[in-house]
Structure formats: C-alpha cells, structure tokens
Short mmCIF file of C-alpha atoms and ligand atoms in Angstrom, two decimals:
data_model
loop_
_atom_site.label_atom_id
_atom_site.label_comp_id
_atom_site.label_asym_id
_atom_site.label_seq_id
_atom_site.Cartn_x
_atom_site.Cartn_y
_atom_site.Cartn_z
CA UNK S 226 -11.35 14.41 -26.67
CA UNK S 227 -8.25 15.54 -24.99
CA UNK S 228 -5.29 13.25 -25.82
CA UNK S 229 -3.45 11.64 -22.91
CA UNK S 230 -0.47 13.76 -23.54
CA UNK S 231 -2.52 16.97 -23.39
CA UNK S 232 -3.98 15.99 -20.06
CA UNK S 233 -0.50 15.52 -18.72
CA UNK S 234 0.72 18.80 -20.21
CA UNK S 235 -2.23 20.77 -18.94
CA UNK S 236 -1.87 19.42 -15.38
CA UNK S 237 2.15 20.24 -15.71
CA UNK S 238 1.35 23.80 -16.66
CA UNK S 239 -0.99 24.10 -13.49
CA UNK S 240 1.56 22.57 -11.45
CA UNK S 241 4.17 25.11 -12.81
CA UNK S 242 1.75 27.90 -11.84
CA UNK S 243 2.30 26.97 -8.28
CA UNK S 244 -1.47 26.76 -7.59
CA UNK S 245 -1.28 23.48 -5.70
CA UNK S 246 1.60 24.97 -3.23
CA UNK S 247 -0.62 26.97 -0.90
CA UNK S 248 -1.91 24.92 2.33
CA UNK S 249 -5.33 26.51 1.81
CA UNK S 250 -5.67 25.02 -1.89
CA UNK S 251 -4.50 21.57 -0.65
CA UNK S 252 -7.04 21.84 2.37
CA UNK S 253 -9.87 22.83 -0.10
CA UNK S 254 -9.26 19.89 -2.29
CA UNK S 255 -8.92 17.33 0.66
CA UNK S 256 -12.26 18.66 2.15
CA UNK S 257 -13.96 18.29 -1.19
CA UNK S 258 -12.49 14.78 -1.72
CA UNK S 259 -14.05 13.98 1.70
CA UNK S 260 -17.52 15.42 0.60
CA UNK S 261 -17.13 13.37 -2.72
CA UNK S 262 -17.12 10.46 -0.42
CA UNK S 263 -19.78 11.35 1.82
CA UNK S 264 -22.34 12.70 -0.76
CA UNK S 265 -22.14 9.61 -2.85
CA UNK S 266 -21.90 6.75 -0.42
CA UNK S 267 -24.76 5.15 -1.86
CA UNK S 268 -23.53 5.25 -5.34
CA UNK S 269 -20.02 4.01 -4.30
CA UNK S 270 -21.72 1.25 -2.36
CA UNK S 271 -23.79 -0.02 -5.40
CA UNK S 272 -20.76 0.33 -7.85
CA UNK S 273 -18.70 -1.79 -5.29
CA UNK S 274 -21.63 -4.35 -5.23
CA UNK S 275 -21.70 -4.44 -9.00
CA UNK S 276 -18.18 -4.93 -9.37
CA UNK S 277 -17.44 -7.64 -6.54
CA UNK S 278 -20.87 -8.25 -4.90
CA UNK S 279 -19.07 -6.44 -1.98
CA UNK S 280 -21.24 -6.49 1.00
CA UNK S 281 -22.29 -3.25 2.46
CA UNK S 282 -20.66 -3.97 5.75
CA UNK S 283 -17.22 -4.94 4.29
CA UNK S 284 -17.59 -2.02 1.69
CA UNK S 285 -18.01 0.71 4.48
CA UNK S 286 -15.32 -0.87 6.62
CA UNK S 287 -12.49 -1.25 4.03
CA UNK S 288 -13.45 1.10 1.13
CA UNK S 289 -15.38 4.04 2.57
CA UNK S 290 -14.43 4.50 6.35
CA UNK S 291 -10.76 3.86 5.71
CA UNK S 292 -10.74 6.74 3.16
CA UNK S 293 -12.79 8.90 5.45
CA UNK S 294 -10.31 8.28 8.20
CA UNK S 295 -7.43 9.03 6.03
CA UNK S 296 -8.82 12.03 4.88
CA UNK S 297 -9.54 13.31 8.50
CA UNK S 298 -5.80 12.48 9.58
CA UNK S 299 -4.52 14.18 6.65
CA UNK S 300 -6.70 17.40 6.96
CA UNK S 301 -5.69 17.56 10.78
CA UNK S 302 -2.00 17.00 10.41
CA UNK S 303 -0.81 17.98 7.05
CA UNK S 304 0.12 21.30 8.08
CA UNK S 305 2.57 20.32 10.58
CA UNK S 306 3.85 17.71 8.05
CA UNK S 307 4.74 20.90 5.69
CA UNK S 308 6.68 22.44 8.38
CA UNK S 309 10.47 23.00 7.56
CA UNK S 310 12.32 20.43 9.72
CA UNK S 311 15.38 22.22 11.22
CA UNK S 312 18.30 19.74 11.71
CA UNK S 313 21.47 19.67 13.92
CA UNK S 314 24.60 21.32 12.82
CA UNK S 315 28.47 21.46 13.39
CA UNK S 316 30.37 24.33 14.55
CA UNK S 317 31.23 25.30 10.93
CA UNK S 318 27.57 25.54 10.07
CA UNK S 319 26.53 26.97 13.47
CA UNK S 320 25.22 30.26 12.13
CA UNK S 321 23.53 28.89 9.12
CA UNK S 322 19.78 28.09 8.61
CA UNK S 323 19.74 24.10 7.78
CA UNK S 324 16.36 22.49 7.47
CA UNK S 325 14.61 19.80 5.27
CA UNK S 326 11.79 21.32 3.22
CA UNK S 327 9.16 19.19 2.01
CA UNK S 328 8.18 19.91 -1.64
CA UNK S 329 5.70 18.44 -4.09
CA UNK S 330 7.15 16.23 -6.69
CA UNK S 331 4.93 17.50 -9.82
CA UNK S 332 2.41 15.60 -11.86
CA UNK S 333 2.31 12.11 -10.34
CA UNK S 334 0.54 9.05 -11.90
CA UNK S 335 -1.51 6.73 -9.56
CA UNK S 336 -2.55 3.50 -11.00
CA UNK S 337 -5.11 1.55 -9.19
CA UNK S 338 -6.04 -1.94 -8.86
CA UNK S 339 -9.55 -3.79 -8.70
CA UNK S 340 -9.85 -5.34 -5.62
CA UNK S 341 -10.40 -2.42 -3.34
CA UNK S 342 -11.20 -0.09 -6.30
CA UNK S 343 -11.99 2.91 -4.20
CA UNK S 344 -9.62 2.69 -1.34
CA UNK S 345 -6.44 1.97 -3.29
CA UNK S 346 -7.13 4.68 -5.59
CA UNK S 347 -8.08 7.51 -3.22
CA UNK S 348 -5.58 6.68 -0.34
CA UNK S 349 -2.62 7.41 -2.27
CA UNK S 350 -4.42 10.50 -3.90
CA UNK S 351 -4.87 12.04 -0.20
CA UNK S 352 -0.90 11.77 0.27
CA UNK S 353 -0.44 13.31 -3.39
CA UNK S 354 -2.73 15.99 -2.75
CA UNK S 355 -1.78 16.87 0.85
CA UNK S 356 1.91 16.98 -0.63
CA UNK S 357 1.05 19.59 -3.10
CA UNK S 358 1.18 17.58 -6.37
CA UNK S 359 -0.93 17.34 -9.23
CA UNK S 360 -2.15 14.02 -10.12
CA UNK S 361 -3.32 11.81 -13.03
CA UNK S 362 -5.63 8.84 -11.53
CA UNK S 363 -5.76 5.56 -13.52
CA UNK S 364 -8.50 3.35 -11.89
CA UNK S 365 -8.73 -0.48 -12.97
CA UNK S 366 -10.92 -1.37 -15.74
CA UNK S 367 -11.66 -4.75 -14.32
CA UNK S 368 -13.75 -3.10 -11.68
CA UNK S 369 -15.61 -1.24 -14.33
CA UNK S 370 -18.60 0.18 -12.17
CA UNK S 371 -16.23 2.08 -9.64
CA UNK S 372 -14.13 2.90 -12.58
CA UNK S 373 -16.72 4.80 -14.42
CA UNK S 374 -18.04 6.52 -11.11
CA UNK S 375 -14.55 7.66 -10.21
CA UNK S 376 -14.54 9.23 -13.49
CA UNK S 377 -17.65 11.05 -13.26
CA UNK S 378 -17.27 12.06 -9.69
CA UNK S 379 -13.60 13.11 -9.43
CA UNK S 380 -14.05 16.16 -12.01
CA UNK S 381 -17.06 17.30 -10.27
CA UNK S 382 -15.45 17.75 -6.89
CA UNK S 383 -11.77 18.39 -7.57
CA UNK S 384 -9.86 21.01 -9.60
CA UNK S 385 -9.99 19.94 -13.01
CA UNK S 386 -6.78 21.92 -13.75
CA UNK S 387 -4.94 19.79 -11.20
CA UNK S 388 -6.73 16.25 -11.35
CA UNK S 389 -7.67 13.97 -14.14
CA UNK S 390 -8.81 10.69 -14.29
CA UNK S 391 -7.47 8.62 -17.48
CA UNK S 392 -9.45 5.34 -18.00
CA UNK S 393 -8.55 2.45 -20.14
CA UNK S 394 -6.84 -1.17 -19.59
CA UNK S 395 -3.32 -2.28 -20.36
CA UNK S 396 -2.89 -0.74 -23.78
CA UNK S 397 -4.15 2.69 -22.72
CA UNK S 398 -1.97 2.40 -19.62
CA UNK S 399 1.13 1.57 -21.56
CA UNK S 400 0.31 4.49 -23.81
CA UNK S 401 -0.01 6.82 -20.77
CA UNK S 402 3.27 5.65 -19.20
CA UNK S 403 5.05 6.89 -22.13
CA UNK S 404 4.69 10.44 -20.78
CA UNK S 405 6.82 11.95 -18.37
CA UNK S 406 5.75 11.87 -14.75
CA UNK S 407 7.51 12.93 -11.73
CA UNK S 408 6.17 9.93 -9.63
CA UNK S 409 4.41 6.89 -10.49
CA UNK S 410 2.33 5.16 -7.76
CA UNK S 411 1.50 1.51 -8.83
CA UNK S 412 -0.81 -0.92 -6.97
CA UNK S 413 -1.05 -4.46 -8.74
CA UNK S 414 0.60 -7.41 -9.41
CA UNK S 415 4.34 -8.23 -9.76
CA UNK S 416 4.04 -9.10 -13.34
CA UNK S 417 2.69 -5.88 -14.61
CA UNK S 418 5.11 -3.83 -12.05
CA UNK S 419 8.02 -5.08 -14.26
CA UNK S 420 6.54 -3.27 -17.22
CA UNK S 421 5.89 -0.28 -15.02
CA UNK S 422 9.42 -0.30 -14.33
CA UNK S 423 10.67 -0.60 -17.57
CA UNK S 424 8.50 2.50 -18.65
CA UNK S 425 9.50 4.65 -15.83
CA UNK S 426 13.34 3.86 -16.59
CA UNK S 427 12.86 5.71 -19.89
CA UNK S 428 12.43 8.92 -17.88
CA UNK S 429 14.12 7.78 -14.75
CA UNK S 430 10.79 8.22 -12.87
CA UNK S 431 10.75 7.33 -9.30
CA UNK S 432 8.13 4.79 -8.51
CA UNK S 433 6.29 3.42 -5.56
CA UNK S 434 5.27 -0.26 -5.95
CA UNK S 435 2.46 -1.56 -3.75
CA UNK S 436 2.50 -5.29 -4.71
CA UNK S 437 1.48 -8.81 -3.28
CA UNK S 438 2.80 -12.11 -2.69
CA UNK S 439 2.01 -14.87 -0.43
CA UNK S 440 1.15 -13.67 3.15
CA UNK S 441 1.78 -16.70 5.66
CA UNK S 442 -0.02 -17.30 8.85
CA UNK S 443 2.05 -19.13 11.22
CA UNK S 444 0.07 -20.98 14.00
CA UNK S 445 2.57 -22.14 16.56
CA UNK S 446 2.84 -23.08 20.21
CA UNK S 447 0.02 -22.67 22.73
CA UNK S 448 -2.87 -20.99 21.02
CA UNK S 449 -6.39 -20.13 21.49
CA UNK S 450 -7.67 -22.25 18.34
CA UNK S 451 -11.18 -21.08 18.36
CA UNK S 452 -10.31 -17.50 18.34
CA UNK S 453 -7.50 -18.24 15.83
CA UNK S 454 -9.75 -19.95 13.49
CA UNK S 455 -12.24 -17.00 13.82
CA UNK S 456 -9.78 -14.16 13.00
CA UNK S 457 -8.29 -16.64 10.28
CA UNK S 458 -11.56 -17.05 8.41
CA UNK S 459 -12.57 -13.35 8.65
CA UNK S 460 -9.02 -12.26 7.44
CA UNK S 461 -8.79 -14.89 4.60
CA UNK S 462 -12.45 -14.80 3.08
CA UNK S 463 -13.04 -11.16 3.47
CA UNK S 464 -13.61 -9.75 0.10
CA UNK S 465 -13.44 -13.36 -0.84
CA UNK S 466 -9.60 -13.73 -0.42
CA UNK S 467 -9.02 -10.87 -2.88
CA UNK S 468 -6.90 -8.90 -0.60
CA UNK S 469 -3.20 -8.17 -0.95
CA UNK S 470 -2.83 -8.66 2.83
CA UNK S 471 -5.01 -12.02 3.01
CA UNK S 472 -3.35 -14.79 4.73
CA UNK S 473 -2.42 -16.68 1.67
CA UNK S 474 -1.38 -20.08 3.33
CA UNK S 475 -1.36 -21.61 6.99
CA UNK S 476 1.71 -23.14 8.42
CA UNK S 477 1.19 -25.31 11.52
CA UNK S 478 2.28 -28.42 13.35
CA UNK S 479 0.28 -31.49 12.14
CA UNK S 480 -1.44 -31.40 15.87
CA UNK S 481 -2.26 -27.80 15.42
CA UNK S 482 -3.94 -28.50 11.94
CA UNK S 483 -6.04 -31.34 13.66
CA UNK S 484 -7.11 -29.05 16.04
CA UNK S 485 -7.80 -26.24 13.62
CA UNK S 486 -9.88 -27.93 10.91
CA UNK S 487 -13.03 -28.43 13.17
CA UNK S 488 -12.57 -24.78 14.38
CA UNK S 489 -12.49 -23.64 10.74
CA UNK S 490 -15.62 -25.57 9.72
CA UNK S 491 -17.37 -23.98 12.88
CA UNK S 492 -16.21 -20.52 12.33
CA UNK S 493 -17.34 -20.74 8.55
CA UNK S 494 -20.55 -22.25 9.28
CA UNK S 495 -21.24 -19.32 11.80
CA UNK S 496 -20.20 -16.48 9.60
CA UNK S 497 -21.57 -17.79 6.28
CA UNK S 498 -24.22 -20.56 7.11
CA UNK S 499 -24.50 -23.99 5.83
CA UNK S 500 -24.65 -22.82 2.20
CA UNK S 501 -22.26 -19.88 1.66
CA UNK S 502 -23.49 -19.32 -1.92
CA UNK S 503 -26.67 -17.80 -0.60
CA UNK S 504 -24.71 -15.66 2.01
CA UNK S 505 -24.89 -11.91 1.34
CA UNK S 506 -21.70 -11.51 3.36
CA UNK S 507 -19.52 -13.28 0.84
CA UNK S 508 -17.97 -11.43 -2.25
CA UNK S 509 -17.78 -12.56 -5.56
CA UNK S 510 -14.81 -13.27 -7.78
CA UNK S 511 -14.12 -10.24 -9.90
CA UNK S 512 -14.40 -11.65 -13.20
CA UNK S 513 -14.71 -14.96 -15.09
CA UNK S 514 -10.98 -14.72 -16.25
CA UNK S 515 -9.88 -14.40 -12.47
CA UNK S 516 -12.63 -17.44 -11.59
CA UNK S 517 -10.81 -19.73 -14.15
CA UNK S 518 -7.17 -18.82 -13.00
CA UNK S 519 -8.52 -19.90 -9.31
CA UNK S 520 -10.20 -23.13 -10.39
CA UNK S 521 -7.34 -23.96 -12.55
CA UNK S 522 -4.94 -23.49 -9.52
CA UNK S 523 -7.12 -25.65 -7.30
CA UNK S 524 -7.33 -28.32 -10.21
CA UNK S 525 -3.62 -28.32 -10.38
CA UNK S 526 -3.15 -28.87 -6.60
CA UNK S 527 -1.95 -32.36 -5.29
CA UNK S 528 -3.76 -31.23 -1.80
CA UNK S 529 -7.01 -32.51 -0.61
CA UNK S 530 -10.10 -30.24 -0.25
CA UNK S 531 -11.27 -30.93 3.34
CA UNK S 532 -13.79 -27.75 3.39
CA UNK S 533 -15.66 -25.96 0.63
CA UNK S 534 -14.51 -26.75 -3.06
CA UNK S 535 -17.90 -25.88 -4.59
CA UNK S 536 -17.81 -23.37 -7.17
CA UNK S 537 -20.49 -21.93 -9.95
CA UNK S 538 -18.67 -20.01 -12.98
CA UNK S 539 -21.92 -18.29 -13.90
CA UNK S 540 -22.09 -16.57 -10.20
CA UNK S 541 -18.39 -16.21 -10.13
CA UNK S 542 -18.77 -17.93 -6.96
CA UNK S 543 -16.02 -20.07 -5.09
CA UNK S 544 -16.85 -21.43 -1.69
CA UNK S 545 -14.40 -20.80 1.02
CA UNK S 546 -12.04 -23.72 0.51
CA UNK S 547 -9.42 -25.26 2.80
CA UNK S 548 -6.95 -27.78 1.26
CA UNK S 549 -4.45 -29.95 3.34
CA UNK S 550 -1.58 -31.95 2.56
CA UNK S 551 -0.09 -29.37 0.51
CA UNK S 552 3.50 -29.64 -0.33
CA UNK S 553 6.03 -26.57 -0.68
CA UNK S 554 6.01 -27.24 -4.34
CA UNK S 555 2.25 -27.56 -4.76
CA UNK S 556 0.64 -25.48 -7.40
CA UNK S 557 -1.21 -23.37 -4.63
CA UNK S 558 2.30 -22.39 -3.33
CA UNK S 559 3.51 -21.19 -6.71
CA UNK S 560 2.06 -17.79 -7.02
CA UNK S 561 -0.23 -15.60 -4.90
CA UNK S 562 -3.74 -17.09 -4.71
CA UNK S 563 -5.91 -14.04 -4.27
CA UNK S 564 -8.99 -15.79 -3.81
CA UNK S 565 -11.02 -18.02 -1.13
CA UNK S 566 -8.52 -20.78 -1.29
CA UNK S 567 -6.74 -21.75 2.05
CA UNK S 568 -3.84 -24.34 1.95
CA UNK S 569 -2.48 -25.67 5.04
CA UNK S 570 1.11 -26.83 5.28
CA UNK S 571 2.44 -28.68 8.13
CA UNK S 572 6.08 -28.18 9.93
CA UNK S 573 7.40 -29.73 12.98
CA UNK S 574 9.27 -27.14 14.66
CA UNK S 575 9.32 -23.17 14.72
CA UNK S 576 12.74 -23.15 13.14
CA UNK S 577 11.44 -25.16 10.05
CA UNK S 578 8.41 -22.71 9.71
CA UNK S 579 10.79 -19.76 9.74
CA UNK S 580 13.06 -21.58 7.20
CA UNK S 581 10.18 -22.02 4.84
CA UNK S 582 9.04 -18.46 5.21
CA UNK S 583 12.37 -17.30 4.62
CA UNK S 584 12.86 -19.43 1.51
CA UNK S 585 10.12 -17.56 -0.36
CA UNK S 586 10.13 -13.89 -1.38
CA UNK S 587 9.49 -11.18 1.58
CA UNK S 588 5.81 -11.14 2.14
CA UNK S 589 3.63 -7.93 2.14
CA UNK S 590 2.34 -9.27 5.52
CA UNK S 591 3.11 -11.93 7.97
CA UNK S 592 0.96 -13.35 10.70
CA UNK S 593 1.89 -15.33 13.66
CA UNK S 594 -0.82 -16.79 15.99
CA UNK S 595 0.54 -17.75 19.30
CA UNK S 596 -0.18 -17.24 23.09
CA UNK S 597 3.54 -17.43 23.65
CA UNK S 598 5.29 -14.08 23.25
CA UNK S 599 8.56 -15.87 22.69
CA UNK S 600 6.99 -17.49 19.61
CA UNK S 601 5.62 -14.16 18.32
CA UNK S 602 9.06 -12.47 18.85
CA UNK S 603 11.19 -15.04 17.49
CA UNK S 604 9.23 -15.11 14.08
CA UNK S 605 9.27 -11.22 14.12
CA UNK S 606 13.12 -11.18 14.61
CA UNK S 607 13.98 -13.87 12.03
CA UNK S 608 11.89 -12.91 9.06
CA UNK S 609 11.29 -9.91 7.18
CA UNK S 610 7.88 -8.63 5.61
CA UNK S 611 6.15 -5.56 4.82
CA UNK S 612 4.02 -5.49 7.62
CA UNK S 613 3.55 -7.88 10.77
CA UNK S 614 0.64 -8.43 13.01
CA UNK S 615 0.21 -11.28 15.78
CA UNK S 616 -3.00 -12.77 16.56
CA UNK S 617 -4.84 -11.18 13.70
CA UNK S 618 -5.22 -10.49 10.13
CA UNK S 619 -5.35 -7.29 7.83
CA UNK S 620 -6.12 -5.10 10.94
CA UNK S 621 -2.67 -3.61 11.07
CA UNK S 622 -3.10 -1.85 7.94
CA UNK S 623 -6.08 0.23 9.11
CA UNK S 624 -3.87 2.61 11.37
CA UNK S 625 -2.85 5.73 9.18
CA UNK S 626 0.03 5.92 11.78
CA UNK S 627 1.66 2.67 10.46
CA UNK S 628 3.51 2.78 7.21
CA UNK S 629 1.78 0.52 4.57
CA UNK S 630 3.82 -1.15 2.04
CA UNK S 631 6.24 -4.12 1.02
CA UNK S 632 9.75 -4.93 0.98
CA UNK S 633 11.87 -6.44 -1.71
CA UNK S 634 9.18 -8.43 -4.24
CA UNK S 635 6.05 -7.32 -2.38
CA UNK S 636 6.70 -3.63 -3.05
CA UNK S 637 8.90 -0.83 -2.70
CA UNK S 638 7.86 2.31 -0.65
CA UNK S 639 5.02 2.83 1.58
CA UNK S 640 2.24 5.21 2.30
CA UNK S 641 -0.95 5.89 4.64
CA UNK S 642 -0.86 8.92 6.76
CA UNK S 643 2.40 11.06 7.13
CA UNK S 644 4.08 8.11 5.06
CA UNK S 645 1.78 8.97 2.13
CA UNK S 646 2.78 12.58 2.46
CA UNK S 647 6.42 11.65 2.52
CA UNK S 648 6.04 9.42 -0.56
CA UNK S 649 4.78 12.34 -2.82
CA UNK S 650 7.30 14.94 -1.26
CA UNK S 651 10.71 15.58 -2.14
CA UNK S 652 13.03 16.28 1.06
CA UNK S 653 15.06 19.23 -0.05
CA UNK S 654 18.10 19.78 1.91
CA UNK S 655 18.33 23.48 2.50
CA UNK S 656 21.41 25.58 3.82
CA UNK S 657 20.86 29.29 4.05
CA UNK S 658 24.29 30.95 4.85
CA UNK S 659 25.52 34.34 5.18
CA UNK S 660 28.75 36.07 5.05
CA UNK S 661 29.58 35.47 8.63
CA UNK S 662 32.62 33.55 10.08
CA UNK S 663 34.63 34.21 6.97
CA UNK S 664 37.83 33.26 9.05
CA UNK S 665 36.58 30.13 9.98
CA UNK S 666 35.35 29.44 6.58
CA UNK S 667 38.75 30.14 4.92
CA UNK S 668 40.34 27.17 6.61
CA UNK S 669 39.09 25.09 3.50
CA UNK S 670 40.83 27.28 1.09
CA UNK S 671 44.23 26.82 -0.36
CA UNK S 672 47.15 26.82 0.12
CA UNK S 673 46.21 23.74 2.25
CA UNK S 674 48.10 23.01 5.54
CA UNK S 675 48.31 20.56 8.17
CA UNK S 676 46.97 23.10 10.49
CA UNK S 677 44.05 24.18 8.53
CA UNK S 678 43.07 20.58 8.21
CA UNK S 679 43.19 19.64 11.87
CA UNK S 680 41.17 22.75 12.71
CA UNK S 681 38.66 21.97 9.92
CA UNK S 682 38.39 18.49 11.18
CA UNK S 683 37.43 19.76 14.50
CA UNK S 684 34.91 22.13 13.41
CA UNK S 685 32.99 19.55 11.22
CA UNK S 686 33.14 16.77 13.52
CA UNK S 687 29.90 15.19 14.44
CA UNK S 688 31.07 15.13 18.08
CA UNK S 689 31.04 18.91 17.64
CA UNK S 690 27.18 18.88 16.22
CA UNK S 691 24.94 21.31 18.00
CA UNK S 692 20.98 20.62 18.16
CA UNK S 693 18.61 22.23 15.93
CA UNK S 694 18.56 25.99 15.48
P1 LIG C 743 -2.97 -5.75 -12.23
O1 LIG C 743 -1.57 -5.57 -12.22
O2 LIG C 743 -3.73 -6.66 -13.29
O3 LIG C 743 -3.89 -4.24 -12.71
C1 LIG C 743 -3.39 -3.18 -11.88
C2 LIG C 743 -3.48 -1.76 -12.83
O4 LIG C 743 -2.63 -2.04 -13.89
C3 LIG C 743 -4.87 -1.72 -13.36
O5 LIG C 743 -4.97 -0.45 -13.23
C4 LIG C 743 -4.68 -2.14 -14.96
O6 LIG C 743 -5.31 -1.40 -15.80
C5 LIG C 743 -3.04 -1.87 -15.16
N1 LIG C 743 -2.54 -2.68 -15.96
C6 LIG C 743 -2.70 -4.01 -16.29
N2 LIG C 743 -1.89 -4.44 -17.22
C7 LIG C 743 -0.94 -3.43 -17.46
C8 LIG C 743 0.17 -3.32 -18.40
N3 LIG C 743 0.41 -4.38 -19.09
N4 LIG C 743 0.84 -2.33 -18.35
C9 LIG C 743 0.57 -1.20 -17.52
N5 LIG C 743 -0.71 -1.25 -16.74
C10 LIG C 743 -1.38 -2.34 -16.71
O7 LIG C 743 -3.39 -6.05 -10.94
P2 LIG C 743 -4.72 -6.42 -10.35
O8 LIG C 743 -4.87 -7.84 -10.82
O9 LIG C 743 -5.48 -5.46 -10.51
O10 LIG C 743 -4.49 -6.57 -8.69
C11 LIG C 743 -4.04 -7.93 -8.12
C12 LIG C 743 -2.42 -7.54 -7.59
O11 LIG C 743 -2.53 -6.57 -6.93
C13 LIG C 743 -2.30 -8.93 -6.56
O12 LIG C 743 -0.99 -9.28 -6.89
C14 LIG C 743 -2.18 -8.26 -5.35
O13 LIG C 743 -1.71 -8.78 -4.13
C15 LIG C 743 -1.93 -6.64 -5.77
N6 LIG C 743 -2.35 -5.77 -4.71
C16 LIG C 743 -1.57 -5.23 -3.93
C17 LIG C 743 -2.09 -4.36 -3.08
C18 LIG C 743 -1.09 -3.44 -2.11
O14 LIG C 743 -1.54 -2.41 -1.60
N7 LIG C 743 0.03 -3.81 -1.89
C19 LIG C 743 -3.35 -4.01 -2.93
C20 LIG C 743 -4.14 -4.56 -3.95
C21 LIG C 743 -3.63 -5.56 -4.72
#
C-alpha cells in the first residue's frame, strides 16, 4: 500500500504539472463530484443511517441537497470567481496593469468530523477543487460507514492523480499531519484543533478551523412562543443535537420560561410522538463513548430535568431533554453539549443576557427569538459570533452566499460558495509595468530633494487614485 508521504508527493507532482489549473479540468471534477452524489444517493443514505440512524429526510436536507446546491452554485459561478480583479490605482501607477489573481494554494488537507460526515467533507472539497488545488481528504473514522463509502467512491469519480482519501483515526491523522501541506482545513473539536495548529506550525501551514462552542438562543421580549418552541425544537433536536450550530442553551426571562415549557412539550410531542424512542425521525448518538459523555454531563448537572431524561445505552438513545434551574457554572454550561440536552438559564434583563453571552467564548452561531426588532438589533450590535440568525436556528448556514465559519474560539476562516473558493485561493497582488513615464518614476531616485518628495507624495496620494483600469 502507498505510504501517506507517497500519496502527498504524488499529488504534489500532479499539482506542479499544472493539470488542476485549467477551468475545464476543475469543471469536469466538480461535475463528476455531482454525479458521485446523485448516482449513489441510496448508498449514502444507508451509510448515514448506519452511522447515526440519520432519518432520510434530514439526510437529504443537510447532507445530500446542501452538497448538490453548493456544487451547482460553484459550477455556475467559479469561472467568474477565477477572473482577474482589477484594482484602483494612483497617478504613479496609472499606466500599469494592477490586479489580484486568485491562484490555487497547492496540495491541501481536509479533515472531516462525524456529525455531518458527507456535507462537512464534500463542501470544503468543492471550494478546493474550484480554486484549482489537489486535495487529501481525511473522513472521520467515527462515522465508519460513510468513511468507507467515501474511500470507495471518491477515487471512482475524481482524478486519482489529484485527489486522494486517507483513512484512519487520531494516530493516522497525526502521522499525516507531519507532511507538508499548503493548507489545512479542519472541522472538529477545539481540543483537537490545538494539536492541528501545533502540527501546522512546524511547516508554517495556514489553517482554516471550523470548530464549535456553545451557541446561545436568547428569547426575549414579545415573542410568538409556539412558533419559537417549534423552531427551537427543530434546530436543537435535528440530528439529535449533534450539530455545531445547534442551539446549545436557552436564555430567557423566568416568565418566558414558564410560557416556553408547555410549548416545548407540545412541539416535542407533535414532532416525535409520545414515545420518541420509537420515532424514526430522531437520530441516535454516534457512539457509546459519545453517549456516555452526554449521560455523564447530565448526571453532573445540578439542574432539574423537566422534559425527557430517558435513555438507552444499547440503542445509543437519549430522549430530547430539557433542563431548568441551570446556573452559569453548571456542568452543562462548561462545554459544548453536542447532543439532545437543552439547558434553560433565566436572566431578568436584556443587558444581563448580553453580558452572559459576552462572558463566554464567541459562539459559532447566535440566535435571538423576539418579535421586537429593537431586541434583535441590540443583541446583534452588542455581541459577536460566527453567524447570526433571528427567529430561527441553523437555516442561515444553508445559503451559499453567506460565509460560514466561526470567530475566535469557534473557528478561523470561512467557506461555502465564493467564500470557500477564496479560502483555498491565494490572492496574488500583481502589478505589470512597462518602461513608460520614466521621468515620473525618476522622482524616487537619489539624490533626494524636498521638491522630488512633494511631487512623489502628490502622485502616490490616495486622493489621486483612479478607478480600475
Ligand atoms: P474531533 O475533533 O474528535 O474529530 C474530527 C477529526 O479529527 C476526525 O477526522 C478525527 O479522525 C480527527 N482527529 C481526532 N483526534 C485527532 C488528533 N488527536 N489529531 C489529529 N486528528 C484527530 O471532532 P468530532 O468529535 O468529530 O466533531 C465534534 C466537534 O466538531 C464539535 O465540537 C463540533 O462543534 C465541531 N464541529 C464543527 C463544525 C463546523 O462546521 N464549525 C461542524 C461539525 C462539527
């Protein structure tokens, strides 16, 4: 079997040959990737069901269609993204050709997580291919069925000279990271992100980190509580809470909590029935290890379970669970929950809620539920987060025209649509000059004089900038 270093070298020599540069090559690969998803939809759905008991409905929405839409968007637009971007100039550079040229970075490494094992592997690939890179793809070993399906399908559809799947867990990934890459795109936990950064620092490799954190859902002021409960339940328990953008905890006033609880019970029963464990629309926890972590968190909490709480280890099942009387220092508030447990914290003013959010690391997403636009705008202005959505959860990330990514501890960099193309491109600053205007250019040569300096300052002044060409 080819060693990891040999795979990297093979891809590097393909990259150096320039084969990924032509627009037609990129278009063919993106089109083949689209065929890979479309031709194998059934197999993909089965793998996702094996890994997470993912309902077909959720799998189509959040794995298959999101990838298909991204591919259509990239195929339709990447030619325009590739165009040179002419920039404004000053008098001194008036006759020069000044532009930004998007160039591929080289051989990039994409490391995926297990919670959306197709989406979070293929979406970054779309950007990497569109931008003209070669790529090594490392799916998560935890979602074993999708990992193995990707390893089978990707080489069947895409150029094996330019794209390769490398499989394995932490040890294999650490070994892989010893190789030099031109970019590392990592999606996963903050803990592992630290070792990715250490490995990247050896080669000074730039990284994109798509991480997680605790996404708040702040319910405040006048609000349609039934609609809020339905949207909250959908966003939280979609994929059994194993979404990086799932609402992690709710913040609301004590009065809002009183109104919210019956609305949450009603929404949960409407969606998943009286016995959620028998409902086919609820995913399972990905592994026993992750199930145990969640049950431990719940066990350590001093809060009171008011909805759900039932679990079954063999079935890797945890009922949609709501916990109240949760303090800011509760176990459930210490780390990202990443499962079907929803703590509710009460605050008695908008400012106190904002302060609580701002005491924590900047989240990947922030949700505000309110009929009052002044409440929505105040939270938007006084906080920071990767993404922001009012009166709903998760849906902001489905638009390829919006950048997706964190800020601070929730991640570095972004992707989706053009943003993914940019992440995997180097923006090369180009100035093509001729020999004209030598007298003007001579102003900068010694012997220096006050006269030359004032002319030079005038010709290079931003006030004398000229538009584009
Ligand atoms: P993880 O960090 O355990 O694993 C992700 C990848 O890292 C896997 O491919 C795994 O094989 C590899 N890996 C594991 N240990 C490693 C090590 N020591 N060195 C190198 N590589 C290693 O993450 P996860 O449990 O798969 O995902 C859960 C986390 O990911 C959550 O925090 C969640 O919020 C975050 N997440 C973020 C996004 C996003 O888009 N921002 C999306 C999904 C998940």
